[in-house]
């Protein structure tokens, strides 16, 4: 069931989203060679809790950590551990925070030190594809318009679109209806209405978009070991477009 959020709910989603944004900004300062993903996870969890929120992913279907940390060929759901970040790595950090029962969800891919041109290209165009998708968000358009825009942009830049993993609604659960695929056909799928809250999250690859799951039953990586990037914002559909909930607040307010 797709829910339309009230103004009061959107206000709580805005706070949750902003805590996720602030956690990303905070972690960026620690993304250096030698830090482990487990250390990042601890920093993030402490930060989220200091803001009066809880990490959405910890315990979600048994996930053991606050962050998903996916390095290089890992696409999503990497489990923080004792591996150290290395110069030339890219790391996708997915953060969820729950404030007074409402969630925010945002993933971003970062570089560690200096990375090769191909990884730069992948990161740049995956982020762009997110905004291409978001440009389609307004009442009257449909979910398929978002996925179509992302897929066309990825194709034009010769990047693979992971199809098994999709965006989603966000509210009192971190994953709600509808599914928001990163592919699709124009004018198809559920109608976008003011007050719908969605996580749009393209996951693109430099090589084949085929994926496999590791034997920890969580981490998903590319089958051909090519690097993957992931950019995600939680947004609310407004009267004439969208507002990003997991972005920066200007002057203390959206
Ligand atoms: Mg996420
Ligand atoms: Mg998500």
Coordinates of C-alpha atoms and ligand atoms in Angstrom, one line a residue:
X1 CA 0.0 0.0 0.0
X2 CA 1.3 3.4 -0.9
X3 CA 0.8 6.0 1.8
X4 CA 0.5 9.8 1.4
X5 CA 2.2 11.6 4.3
X6 CA 0.6 14.4 6.3
X7 CA 2.4 17.7 6.9
X8 CA 3.2 16.5 10.4
X9 CA 4.7 13.3 9.1
X10 CA 6.7 15.1 6.5
X11 CA 8.2 17.3 9.2
X12 CA 9.4 14.2 11.1
X13 CA 10.8 12.7 7.8
X14 CA 12.6 16.0 7.2
X15 CA 14.3 15.7 10.6
X16 CA 15.2 12.0 10.1
X17 CA 16.5 12.8 6.6
X18 CA 18.6 15.7 7.9
X19 CA 20.2 13.5 10.5
X20 CA 21.1 11.1 7.7
X21 CA 22.6 14.0 5.8
X22 CA 24.6 15.2 8.8
X23 CA 25.9 11.7 9.4
X24 CA 27.2 11.6 5.8
X25 CA 28.9 14.9 6.3
X26 CA 30.4 13.8 9.6
X27 CA 31.8 10.5 8.2
X28 CA 33.4 12.2 5.2
X29 CA 36.0 13.6 7.5
X30 CA 37.1 10.1 8.4
X31 CA 37.3 8.6 5.0
X32 CA 41.1 8.1 4.8
X33 CA 43.4 5.3 4.1
X34 CA 43.8 3.0 7.1
X35 CA 40.4 3.4 8.8
X36 CA 38.3 0.3 9.0
X37 CA 34.7 0.1 8.1
X38 CA 33.9 -1.1 11.6
X39 CA 35.4 2.1 13.0
X40 CA 33.2 4.1 10.5
X41 CA 30.2 2.1 11.7
X42 CA 30.8 3.0 15.3
X43 CA 31.3 6.7 14.5
X44 CA 28.0 6.7 12.6
X45 CA 26.0 4.9 15.2
X46 CA 27.2 7.2 18.0
X47 CA 26.5 10.2 15.8
X48 CA 23.0 9.1 14.9
X49 CA 22.2 8.3 18.6
X50 CA 23.6 11.7 19.7
X51 CA 20.9 13.3 17.5
X52 CA 18.1 11.4 19.3
X53 CA 17.6 8.9 16.5
X54 CA 18.4 5.2 16.0
X55 CA 20.1 3.5 13.1
X56 CA 17.4 2.1 10.8
X57 CA 19.4 -0.8 9.4
X58 CA 20.8 -2.3 12.6
X59 CA 18.8 -5.4 13.3
X60 CA 16.7 -4.9 10.1
X61 CA 16.1 -8.5 9.0
X62 CA 19.1 -9.3 11.2
X63 CA 21.6 -6.9 9.6
X64 CA 24.3 -6.5 12.2
X65 CA 25.4 -2.9 11.7
X66 CA 24.3 0.7 11.5
X67 CA 25.9 1.3 8.1
X68 CA 26.2 -0.6 4.9
X69 CA 29.7 -0.2 3.6
X70 CA 30.3 -1.5 0.1
X71 CA 33.8 -1.2 -1.3
X72 CA 34.8 -1.2 -5.1
X73 CA 33.0 -4.2 -6.7
X74 CA 30.6 -4.5 -3.8
X75 CA 27.2 -3.0 -4.8
X76 CA 25.2 -2.8 -1.6
X77 CA 24.8 -4.4 1.9
X78 CA 28.5 -4.6 2.7
X79 CA 29.0 -5.4 6.4
X80 CA 31.4 -3.2 8.3
X81 CA 34.4 -5.3 9.4
X82 CA 38.2 -5.0 10.1
X83 CA 39.2 -4.3 6.5
X84 CA 41.1 -1.1 6.1
X85 CA 40.3 1.4 3.4
X86 CA 43.0 1.8 0.8
X87 CA 44.1 4.6 -1.5
X88 CA 42.2 4.2 -4.7
X89 CA 39.1 2.5 -3.2
X90 CA 35.6 3.7 -3.7
X91 CA 33.2 3.1 -0.9
X92 CA 29.4 3.3 -0.9
X93 CA 28.0 4.2 2.5
X94 CA 24.3 3.6 3.0
X95 CA 22.8 5.3 6.1
X96 CA 19.4 5.0 7.6
X97 CA 18.1 6.9 10.7
X98 CA 14.8 6.7 12.5
X99 CA 13.5 9.7 14.3
X100 CA 10.3 9.5 16.4
X101 CA 9.3 6.5 14.2
X102 CA 10.1 8.0 10.8
X103 CA 13.0 7.1 8.6
X104 CA 15.5 8.7 6.3
X105 CA 17.6 6.7 3.8
X106 CA 20.5 7.9 1.7
X107 CA 23.6 6.3 0.1
X108 CA 26.6 8.0 -1.3
X109 CA 29.8 6.8 -3.0
X110 CA 33.0 8.3 -1.9
X111 CA 36.6 8.0 -3.0
X112 CA 39.6 7.2 -0.8
X113 CA 42.7 9.2 -1.7
X114 CA 43.1 9.4 -5.5
X115 CA 41.1 7.0 -7.7
X116 CA 41.5 6.0 -11.3
X117 CA 39.7 7.7 -14.2
X118 CA 37.2 4.9 -14.7
X119 CA 36.0 5.1 -11.1
X120 CA 35.8 8.9 -11.3
X121 CA 33.6 8.4 -14.5
X122 CA 31.4 5.8 -12.7
X123 CA 30.9 8.0 -9.6
X124 CA 30.2 11.2 -11.6
X125 CA 27.6 9.6 -13.9
X126 CA 25.9 7.5 -11.2
X127 CA 25.3 10.7 -9.2
X128 CA 24.1 12.5 -12.3
X129 CA 21.7 9.6 -13.1
X130 CA 20.1 10.1 -9.6
X131 CA 19.2 13.7 -10.5
X132 CA 18.1 12.6 -14.0
X133 CA 15.6 10.3 -12.2
X134 CA 14.5 13.0 -9.7
X135 CA 13.8 15.5 -12.5
X136 CA 10.9 13.2 -13.4
X137 CA 9.3 13.5 -9.9
X138 CA 6.2 15.6 -9.9
X139 CA 2.5 14.8 -9.5
X140 CA 1.0 13.3 -12.6
X141 CA 4.1 11.5 -13.6
X142 CA 4.6 7.8 -12.9
X143 CA 7.2 5.6 -11.2
X144 CA 8.2 4.3 -14.6
X145 CA 9.2 7.8 -15.7
X146 CA 11.9 7.9 -13.0
X147 CA 13.4 4.5 -13.9
X148 CA 13.2 5.2 -17.6
X149 CA 15.2 8.4 -17.1
X150 CA 17.9 6.7 -15.0
X151 CA 18.2 3.7 -17.4
X152 CA 18.5 5.9 -20.5
X153 CA 21.1 8.1 -18.9
X154 CA 23.1 5.0 -17.8
X155 CA 22.9 3.5 -21.3
X156 CA 24.0 6.7 -22.9
X157 CA 27.1 6.6 -20.7
X158 CA 27.7 2.8 -21.2
X159 CA 27.1 1.9 -17.6
X160 CA 25.3 -1.1 -16.3
X161 CA 22.0 -0.8 -14.3
X162 CA 21.6 -3.3 -11.5
X163 CA 18.0 -4.4 -11.8
X164 CA 17.6 -6.8 -8.9
X165 CA 17.8 -4.0 -6.4
X166 CA 15.3 -1.1 -6.4
X167 CA 14.3 2.1 -4.6
X168 CA 11.3 2.2 -2.4
X169 CA 8.8 4.2 -0.4
X170 CA 9.9 5.5 3.0
X171 CA 7.9 6.3 6.1
X172 CA 7.3 4.5 9.4
X173 CA 9.2 1.6 7.7
X174 CA 12.5 2.2 6.0
X175 CA 11.2 0.1 3.0
X176 CA 7.6 0.7 2.0
X177 CA 5.6 0.5 -1.3
X178 CA 6.0 1.4 -4.0
X179 CA 9.1 -0.2 -5.5
X180 CA 11.1 2.4 -7.5
X181 CA 13.2 0.5 -10.2
X182 CA 16.1 2.1 -11.9
X183 CA 14.6 1.0 -15.3
X184 CA 11.2 1.1 -16.8
X185 CA 8.9 2.6 -19.4
X186 CA 7.5 6.1 -19.5
X187 CA 3.9 6.6 -18.3
X188 CA 3.8 3.2 -16.5
X189 CA 3.6 2.2 -12.9
X190 CA 2.0 3.9 -9.9
X191 CA 1.0 7.6 -10.2
X192 CA 3.1 10.1 -8.3
X193 CA 1.1 12.2 -5.9
X194 CA 1.9 15.0 -3.6
X195 CA 2.9 13.7 -0.1
X196 CA 4.5 10.4 -1.4
X197 CA 7.9 9.8 0.1
X198 CA 10.4 7.8 -2.0
X199 CA 14.0 6.7 -1.9
X200 CA 15.5 6.9 -5.4
X201 CA 18.7 5.0 -5.6
X202 CA 20.5 4.1 -8.9
X203 CA 23.2 1.4 -8.5
X204 CA 25.4 1.5 -11.7
X205 CA 28.4 -0.6 -12.7
X206 CA 31.4 -0.1 -15.0
X207 CA 31.0 -3.6 -16.4
X208 CA 28.2 -6.1 -16.5
X209 CA 25.2 -5.3 -14.3
X210 CA 25.1 -9.0 -13.2
X211 CA 25.4 -9.4 -9.4
X212 CA 26.0 -12.2 -6.9
X213 CA 25.6 -12.5 -3.2
X214 CA 28.5 -13.5 -0.9
X215 CA 28.3 -16.3 1.6
X216 CA 27.7 -13.9 4.5
X217 CA 24.2 -13.8 2.9
X218 CA 24.3 -10.0 2.8
X219 CA 27.0 -8.4 0.6
X220 CA 26.0 -8.1 -3.0
X221 CA 28.8 -7.6 -5.5
X222 CA 29.2 -7.5 -9.3
X223 CA 29.6 -10.9 -10.9
X224 CA 32.5 -9.7 -13.1
X225 CA 34.2 -7.8 -10.2
X226 CA 33.8 -4.4 -11.9
X227 CA 33.3 -1.4 -9.6
X228 CA 29.9 -0.2 -8.7
X229 CA 28.5 3.1 -7.4
X230 CA 25.3 4.0 -5.5
X231 CA 23.7 7.3 -4.9
X232 CA 20.4 7.7 -3.0
X233 CA 18.2 10.4 -1.7
X234 CA 14.9 10.2 0.1
X235 CA 12.5 12.8 -1.4
X236 CA 8.9 13.9 -0.9
X237 CA 6.7 14.7 -3.9
X238 CA 5.6 18.3 -3.7
X239 CA 2.8 20.3 -5.5
X240 CA 5.1 20.9 -8.5
X241 CA 8.1 18.7 -8.1
X242 CA 10.1 17.3 -5.2
X243 CA 12.0 18.2 -2.1
X244 CA 15.1 16.3 -1.0
X245 CA 14.7 15.2 2.6
X246 CA 18.3 13.8 3.0
X247 CA 20.0 17.0 1.9
X248 CA 21.4 20.1 3.5
X249 CA 19.2 22.6 5.4
X250 CA 19.6 26.2 4.4
X251 CA 19.4 28.7 7.2
X252 CA 18.5 25.9 9.6
X253 CA 15.4 25.1 7.6
X254 CA 14.6 23.5 4.2
Ligands
LIG1 MG1 19.8 3.2 1.5
LIG2 MG1 17.0 2.6 0.2

